[in-house]
Amino acid sequence: ISKALDRLQSLTADDRSQQLHIQELRPQIAAKLEQMDGSIQMRRNQGPHAADQENSTRKEVALQTGVRGEMNLMMQEERQLLDAYGAAAGRSAGIAALVIASSIGLAFLIVLLAILRIHADLRARQQAERELQASEERIRLLLESTAEAILGTDLEGRCSFCNPACVRMLGYDDARELLGRNMHGLVHHSRADGTPYPLEECRVQIAIHRGETAHVVDEVLWRADGSSFPVEYWCHPMSRDGKLLGSVI
């Protein structure tokens, strides 16, 4: 019984009221145990009738009633405490449910906003692609409709685009015969007298690497069949975001 009381006192260490009840119980239980020991001895020595009479005295009844009373108070307070914990747990559960619902709602809102953002970005990208395609189409129509030969080169002098007038002027049948090829070696390799025209002296190539504009009136270009013709051309640098990409001739 003493160990049980110690255990009970340890379990209720945070409850001042229960600690007081245990302090009241300890001497009452000790007195009750002493009375029970005396009753056992009396039963042995004087018989059951004498022991029963002793147990029914006012003092013994009051002692037993006191112990039961303290125990009942402790149990009642424990039930009240459990009820309070239950109510708190219910409120906590409600709050938790509210938090979870709010979190789910917020997560749904975030997902919805992300979807809308992706949709908006996709629409913007599609619009940009349509505008780019329209711009490319306008440029293509412009290149195809002009009578002047136009071609573009990268920094290495390779053909990146050319219009039909350029293809015809150089004596080719299809632009694919020019695309990706080094234009100096293909159509600008020799001077009018047939002497070689070194790449390092080519004014187009010099203008490309310097990012400058060149206007040339005294050179020739060479056709696919090996014949040449005099030309006047302009070379303009082509750049994007400040980075030199090539030239337009």
mmCIF file of C-alpha atoms in Angstrom:
data_model
loop_
_atom_site.group_PDB
_atom_site.id
_atom_site.type_symbol
_atom_site.label_atom_id
_atom_site.label_comp_id
_atom_site.label_asym_id
_atom_site.label_seq_id
_atom_site.Cartn_x
_atom_site.Cartn_y
_atom_site.Cartn_z
ATOM 1 C CA ILE A 1 0.000 0.000 0.000
ATOM 2 C CA SER A 2 2.849 2.376 0.803
ATOM 3 C CA LYS A 3 4.441 1.747 -2.612
ATOM 4 C CA ALA A 4 1.090 2.297 -4.304
ATOM 5 C CA LEU A 5 0.726 5.649 -2.541
ATOM 6 C CA ASP A 6 4.257 6.632 -3.599
ATOM 7 C CA ARG A 7 3.423 5.725 -7.199
ATOM 8 C CA LEU A 8 0.161 7.675 -7.026
ATOM 9 C CA GLN A 9 1.964 10.701 -5.597
ATOM 10 C CA SER A 10 4.499 10.551 -8.432
ATOM 11 C CA LEU A 11 1.794 10.321 -11.111
ATOM 12 C CA THR A 12 -0.069 13.334 -9.648
ATOM 13 C CA ALA A 13 3.018 15.461 -9.001
ATOM 14 C CA ASP A 14 1.662 18.302 -11.172
ATOM 15 C CA ASP A 15 -1.712 18.379 -9.343
ATOM 16 C CA ARG A 16 -1.571 20.308 -6.046
ATOM 17 C CA SER A 17 -5.031 19.194 -4.952
ATOM 18 C CA GLN A 18 -4.303 15.502 -5.408
ATOM 19 C CA GLN A 19 -1.045 15.878 -3.520
ATOM 20 C CA LEU A 20 -2.957 17.299 -0.554
ATOM 21 C CA HIS A 21 -5.418 14.405 -0.656
ATOM 22 C CA ILE A 22 -2.549 11.904 -0.601
ATOM 23 C CA GLN A 23 -1.041 13.688 2.405
ATOM 24 C CA GLU A 24 -4.385 13.319 4.178
ATOM 25 C CA LEU A 25 -4.675 9.676 3.165
ATOM 26 C CA ARG A 26 -1.287 8.504 4.388
ATOM 27 C CA PRO A 27 -2.009 8.806 8.207
ATOM 28 C CA GLN A 28 -5.617 7.634 7.742
ATOM 29 C CA ILE A 29 -4.525 4.523 5.833
ATOM 30 C CA ALA A 30 -1.779 3.869 8.396
ATOM 31 C CA ALA A 31 -4.365 4.106 11.184
ATOM 32 C CA LYS A 32 -6.762 1.846 9.266
ATOM 33 C CA LEU A 33 -4.024 -0.748 8.747
ATOM 34 C CA GLU A 34 -3.199 -0.611 12.428
ATOM 35 C CA GLN A 35 -6.882 -1.098 13.278
ATOM 36 C CA MET A 36 -7.089 -4.085 10.895
ATOM 37 C CA ASP A 37 -4.045 -5.674 12.506
ATOM 38 C CA GLY A 38 -5.657 -5.222 15.937
ATOM 39 C CA SER A 39 -8.919 -6.704 14.671
ATOM 40 C CA ILE A 40 -7.087 -9.763 13.368
ATOM 41 C CA GLN A 41 -5.361 -10.287 16.697
ATOM 42 C CA MET A 42 -8.681 -9.834 18.575
ATOM 43 C CA ARG A 43 -10.357 -12.352 16.271
ATOM 44 C CA ARG A 44 -7.630 -14.819 17.074
ATOM 45 C CA ASN A 45 -7.612 -14.176 20.838
ATOM 46 C CA GLN A 46 -11.207 -13.243 21.697
ATOM 47 C CA GLY A 47 -13.210 -14.637 18.829
ATOM 48 C CA PRO A 48 -15.091 -13.191 15.851
ATOM 49 C CA HIS A 49 -17.828 -11.589 17.886
ATOM 50 C CA ALA A 50 -15.430 -9.370 19.859
ATOM 51 C CA ALA A 51 -13.630 -8.378 16.639
ATOM 52 C CA ASP A 52 -16.901 -7.458 14.926
ATOM 53 C CA GLN A 53 -17.926 -5.310 17.879
ATOM 54 C CA GLU A 54 -14.580 -3.491 17.778
ATOM 55 C CA ASN A 55 -14.896 -2.866 14.015
ATOM 56 C CA SER A 56 -18.366 -1.351 14.512
ATOM 57 C CA THR A 57 -17.303 1.315 16.994
ATOM 58 C CA ARG A 58 -17.778 4.976 16.083
ATOM 59 C CA LYS A 59 -14.022 5.541 15.815
ATOM 60 C CA GLU A 60 -13.485 2.711 13.351
ATOM 61 C CA VAL A 61 -16.478 3.755 11.231
ATOM 62 C CA ALA A 62 -15.221 7.355 11.105
ATOM 63 C CA LEU A 63 -11.755 6.163 10.100
ATOM 64 C CA GLN A 64 -13.131 4.011 7.306
ATOM 65 C CA THR A 65 -15.467 6.786 6.149
ATOM 66 C CA GLY A 66 -12.551 9.267 6.077
ATOM 67 C CA VAL A 67 -10.432 7.023 3.880
ATOM 68 C CA ARG A 68 -13.311 6.390 1.487
ATOM 69 C CA GLY A 69 -14.162 10.073 1.422
ATOM 70 C CA GLU A 70 -10.646 11.097 0.442
ATOM 71 C CA MET A 71 -10.539 8.393 -2.241
ATOM 72 C CA ASN A 72 -13.913 9.496 -3.627
ATOM 73 C CA LEU A 73 -12.746 13.117 -3.777
ATOM 74 C CA MET A 74 -9.602 12.107 -5.601
ATOM 75 C CA MET A 75 -11.549 10.017 -8.129
ATOM 76 C CA GLN A 76 -14.052 12.830 -8.656
ATOM 77 C CA GLU A 77 -11.286 15.352 -9.317
ATOM 78 C CA GLU A 78 -9.607 12.925 -11.698
ATOM 79 C CA ARG A 79 -12.858 12.534 -13.655
ATOM 80 C CA GLN A 80 -13.229 16.307 -13.829
ATOM 81 C CA LEU A 81 -9.637 16.587 -15.008
ATOM 82 C CA LEU A 82 -10.211 13.923 -17.636
ATOM 83 C CA ASP A 83 -13.352 15.719 -18.806
ATOM 84 C CA ALA A 84 -11.373 18.950 -19.071
ATOM 85 C CA TYR A 85 -8.661 17.161 -21.023
ATOM 86 C CA GLY A 86 -11.307 15.669 -23.258
ATOM 87 C CA ALA A 87 -12.848 19.074 -23.929
ATOM 88 C CA ALA A 88 -9.404 20.533 -24.591
ATOM 89 C CA ALA A 89 -8.632 17.636 -26.870
ATOM 90 C CA GLY A 90 -11.913 18.256 -28.658
ATOM 91 C CA ARG A 91 -11.022 21.917 -29.087
ATOM 92 C CA SER A 92 -7.550 20.930 -30.209
ATOM 93 C CA ALA A 93 -9.059 18.451 -32.644
ATOM 94 C CA GLY A 94 -11.350 21.184 -33.920
ATOM 95 C CA ILE A 95 -8.456 23.568 -34.257
ATOM 96 C CA ALA A 96 -6.386 20.858 -35.893
ATOM 97 C CA ALA A 97 -9.224 20.119 -38.298
ATOM 98 C CA LEU A 98 -9.497 23.825 -39.048
ATOM 99 C CA VAL A 99 -5.759 24.068 -39.595
ATOM 100 C CA ILE A 100 -5.800 20.988 -41.817
ATOM 101 C CA ALA A 101 -8.781 22.313 -43.772
ATOM 102 C CA SER A 102 -7.106 25.702 -44.088
ATOM 103 C CA SER A 103 -3.870 24.041 -45.185
ATOM 104 C CA ILE A 104 -5.717 21.963 -47.768
ATOM 105 C CA GLY A 105 -7.550 25.065 -48.961
ATOM 106 C CA LEU A 106 -4.307 27.019 -49.139
ATOM 107 C CA ALA A 107 -2.596 24.159 -50.945
ATOM 108 C CA PHE A 108 -5.503 23.996 -53.405
ATOM 109 C CA LEU A 109 -5.288 27.767 -53.904
ATOM 110 C CA ILE A 110 -1.537 27.551 -54.512
ATOM 111 C CA VAL A 111 -2.039 24.736 -57.022
ATOM 112 C CA LEU A 112 -4.824 26.695 -58.702
ATOM 113 C CA LEU A 113 -2.668 29.814 -58.916
ATOM 114 C CA ALA A 114 0.206 27.732 -60.282
ATOM 115 C CA ILE A 115 -2.081 26.245 -62.937
ATOM 116 C CA LEU A 116 -3.368 29.686 -63.861
ATOM 117 C CA ARG A 117 0.202 30.997 -64.005
ATOM 118 C CA ILE A 118 1.282 28.096 -66.201
ATOM 119 C CA HIS A 119 -1.768 28.664 -68.401
ATOM 120 C CA ALA A 120 -0.975 32.380 -68.641
ATOM 121 C CA ASP A 121 2.682 31.633 -69.417
ATOM 122 C CA LEU A 122 1.620 29.097 -72.022
ATOM 123 C CA ARG A 123 -0.740 31.595 -73.639
ATOM 124 C CA ALA A 124 1.995 34.247 -73.596
ATOM 125 C CA ARG A 125 4.448 31.800 -75.133
ATOM 126 C CA GLN A 126 1.945 30.772 -77.780
ATOM 127 C CA GLN A 127 1.286 34.421 -78.538
ATOM 128 C CA ALA A 128 5.016 35.094 -78.765
ATOM 129 C CA GLU A 129 5.438 32.097 -81.060
ATOM 130 C CA ARG A 130 2.602 33.324 -83.280
ATOM 131 C CA GLU A 131 4.157 36.783 -83.419
ATOM 132 C CA LEU A 132 7.559 35.269 -84.197
ATOM 133 C CA GLN A 133 6.070 33.114 -86.928
ATOM 134 C CA ALA A 134 4.277 36.153 -88.355
ATOM 135 C CA SER A 135 7.486 38.160 -88.232
ATOM 136 C CA GLU A 136 9.437 35.357 -89.911
ATOM 137 C CA GLU A 137 6.733 35.095 -92.548
ATOM 138 C CA ARG A 138 6.914 38.836 -93.245
ATOM 139 C CA ILE A 139 10.703 38.646 -93.536
ATOM 140 C CA ARG A 140 10.446 35.640 -95.839
ATOM 141 C CA LEU A 141 7.943 37.430 -98.055
ATOM 142 C CA LEU A 142 10.147 40.511 -98.076
ATOM 143 C CA LEU A 143 13.220 38.504 -99.038
ATOM 144 C CA GLU A 144 11.358 36.569 -101.714
ATOM 145 C CA SER A 145 9.669 39.614 -103.228
ATOM 146 C CA THR A 146 12.740 41.861 -103.548
ATOM 147 C CA ALA A 147 14.715 41.881 -106.792
ATOM 148 C CA GLU A 148 18.004 42.522 -104.975
ATOM 149 C CA ALA A 149 20.135 39.600 -103.899
ATOM 150 C CA ILE A 150 20.334 39.286 -100.088
ATOM 151 C CA LEU A 151 22.269 36.767 -98.033
ATOM 152 C CA GLY A 152 23.370 36.397 -94.440
ATOM 153 C CA THR A 153 26.545 34.911 -93.049
ATOM 154 C CA ASP A 154 27.770 33.893 -89.619
ATOM 155 C CA LEU A 155 31.080 35.035 -88.130
ATOM 156 C CA GLU A 156 32.896 32.330 -90.099
ATOM 157 C CA GLY A 157 31.429 33.544 -93.392
ATOM 158 C CA ARG A 158 29.039 30.586 -93.792
ATOM 159 C CA CYS A 159 25.699 31.274 -95.461
ATOM 160 C CA SER A 160 22.855 31.336 -92.940
ATOM 161 C CA PHE A 161 20.075 32.508 -95.281
ATOM 162 C CA CYS A 162 19.623 33.752 -98.826
ATOM 163 C CA ASN A 163 16.719 34.917 -100.997
ATOM 164 C CA PRO A 164 15.677 33.574 -104.419
ATOM 165 C CA ALA A 165 17.240 36.584 -106.197
ATOM 166 C CA CYS A 166 20.608 35.707 -104.634
ATOM 167 C CA VAL A 167 20.252 32.047 -105.663
ATOM 168 C CA ARG A 168 19.470 33.007 -109.268
ATOM 169 C CA MET A 169 22.215 35.653 -109.454
ATOM 170 C CA LEU A 170 24.849 33.138 -108.374
ATOM 171 C CA GLY A 171 23.614 30.544 -110.855
ATOM 172 C CA TYR A 172 22.203 27.971 -108.453
ATOM 173 C CA ASP A 173 18.851 26.187 -108.486
ATOM 174 C CA ASP A 174 18.118 25.938 -104.791
ATOM 175 C CA ALA A 175 19.039 27.852 -101.639
ATOM 176 C CA ARG A 176 20.089 24.565 -100.009
ATOM 177 C CA GLU A 177 23.116 24.563 -102.330
ATOM 178 C CA LEU A 178 24.358 27.699 -100.518
ATOM 179 C CA LEU A 179 23.240 27.275 -96.910
ATOM 180 C CA GLY A 180 26.063 26.375 -94.541
ATOM 181 C CA ARG A 181 28.796 26.868 -97.134
ATOM 182 C CA ASN A 182 31.639 29.378 -96.858
ATOM 183 C CA MET A 183 30.651 32.157 -99.236
ATOM 184 C CA HIS A 184 34.140 33.566 -99.766
ATOM 185 C CA GLY A 185 35.480 30.206 -100.918
ATOM 186 C CA LEU A 186 32.367 29.616 -103.053
ATOM 187 C CA VAL A 187 31.713 32.948 -104.852
ATOM 188 C CA HIS A 188 34.420 35.408 -103.741
ATOM 189 C CA HIS A 189 37.608 33.430 -104.086
ATOM 190 C CA SER A 190 39.208 35.360 -106.983
ATOM 191 C CA ARG A 191 39.602 38.880 -108.225
ATOM 192 C CA ALA A 192 38.312 40.108 -111.576
ATOM 193 C CA ASP A 193 41.612 39.172 -113.255
ATOM 194 C CA GLY A 194 41.400 35.629 -111.889
ATOM 195 C CA THR A 195 44.117 36.017 -109.251
ATOM 196 C CA PRO A 196 43.324 34.524 -105.846
ATOM 197 C CA TYR A 197 41.581 36.752 -103.341
ATOM 198 C CA PRO A 198 42.973 35.792 -99.906
ATOM 199 C CA LEU A 199 40.420 35.506 -97.113
ATOM 200 C CA GLU A 200 42.420 37.782 -94.816
ATOM 201 C CA GLU A 201 42.114 40.563 -97.416
ATOM 202 C CA CYS A 202 38.376 40.083 -98.015
ATOM 203 C CA ARG A 203 36.609 43.316 -97.094
ATOM 204 C CA VAL A 204 33.442 41.415 -96.228
ATOM 205 C CA GLN A 205 35.297 39.238 -93.761
ATOM 206 C CA ILE A 206 37.125 42.225 -92.261
ATOM 207 C CA ALA A 207 33.840 44.108 -91.830
ATOM 208 C CA ILE A 208 32.208 41.063 -90.210
ATOM 209 C CA HIS A 209 34.850 40.684 -87.533
ATOM 210 C CA ARG A 210 35.030 44.407 -86.854
ATOM 211 C CA GLY A 211 31.278 44.776 -86.702
ATOM 212 C CA GLU A 212 31.454 47.522 -89.289
ATOM 213 C CA THR A 213 29.544 48.411 -92.443
ATOM 214 C CA ALA A 214 31.323 48.045 -95.780
ATOM 215 C CA HIS A 215 30.361 49.363 -99.221
ATOM 216 C CA VAL A 216 32.173 47.753 -102.147
ATOM 217 C CA VAL A 217 31.835 48.709 -105.839
ATOM 218 C CA ASP A 218 34.937 47.263 -107.578
ATOM 219 C CA GLU A 219 34.775 43.508 -107.088
ATOM 220 C CA VAL A 220 33.295 40.489 -108.826
ATOM 221 C CA LEU A 221 31.440 37.372 -107.687
ATOM 222 C CA TRP A 222 31.676 33.974 -109.297
ATOM 223 C CA ARG A 223 28.703 31.916 -110.500
ATOM 224 C CA ALA A 224 28.188 28.188 -110.202
ATOM 225 C CA ASP A 225 29.260 27.703 -113.850
ATOM 226 C CA GLY A 226 32.600 29.445 -113.237
ATOM 227 C CA SER A 227 31.717 32.800 -114.826
ATOM 228 C CA SER A 228 32.036 36.099 -112.947
ATOM 229 C CA PHE A 229 30.077 39.332 -112.893
ATOM 230 C CA PRO A 230 30.766 42.782 -111.409
ATOM 231 C CA VAL A 231 28.880 43.651 -108.223
ATOM 232 C CA GLU A 232 28.184 46.496 -105.876
ATOM 233 C CA TYR A 233 27.276 45.354 -102.361
ATOM 234 C CA TRP A 234 26.792 46.547 -98.808
ATOM 235 C CA CYS A 235 27.789 44.528 -95.788
ATOM 236 C CA HIS A 236 26.026 45.310 -92.501
ATOM 237 C CA PRO A 237 26.811 43.735 -89.112
ATOM 238 C CA MET A 238 24.094 41.547 -87.581
ATOM 239 C CA SER A 239 23.904 41.383 -83.766
ATOM 240 C CA ARG A 240 21.551 40.394 -80.949
ATOM 241 C CA ASP A 241 21.650 41.763 -77.401
ATOM 242 C CA GLY A 242 24.968 43.405 -78.166
ATOM 243 C CA LYS A 243 26.535 40.153 -79.396
ATOM 244 C CA LEU A 244 27.818 40.071 -82.972
ATOM 245 C CA LEU A 245 26.319 37.183 -84.944
ATOM 246 C CA GLY A 246 27.412 37.787 -88.517
ATOM 247 C CA SER A 247 26.459 40.034 -91.396
ATOM 248 C CA VAL A 248 23.796 40.772 -93.975
ATOM 249 C CA ILE A 249 25.043 41.343 -97.542
#
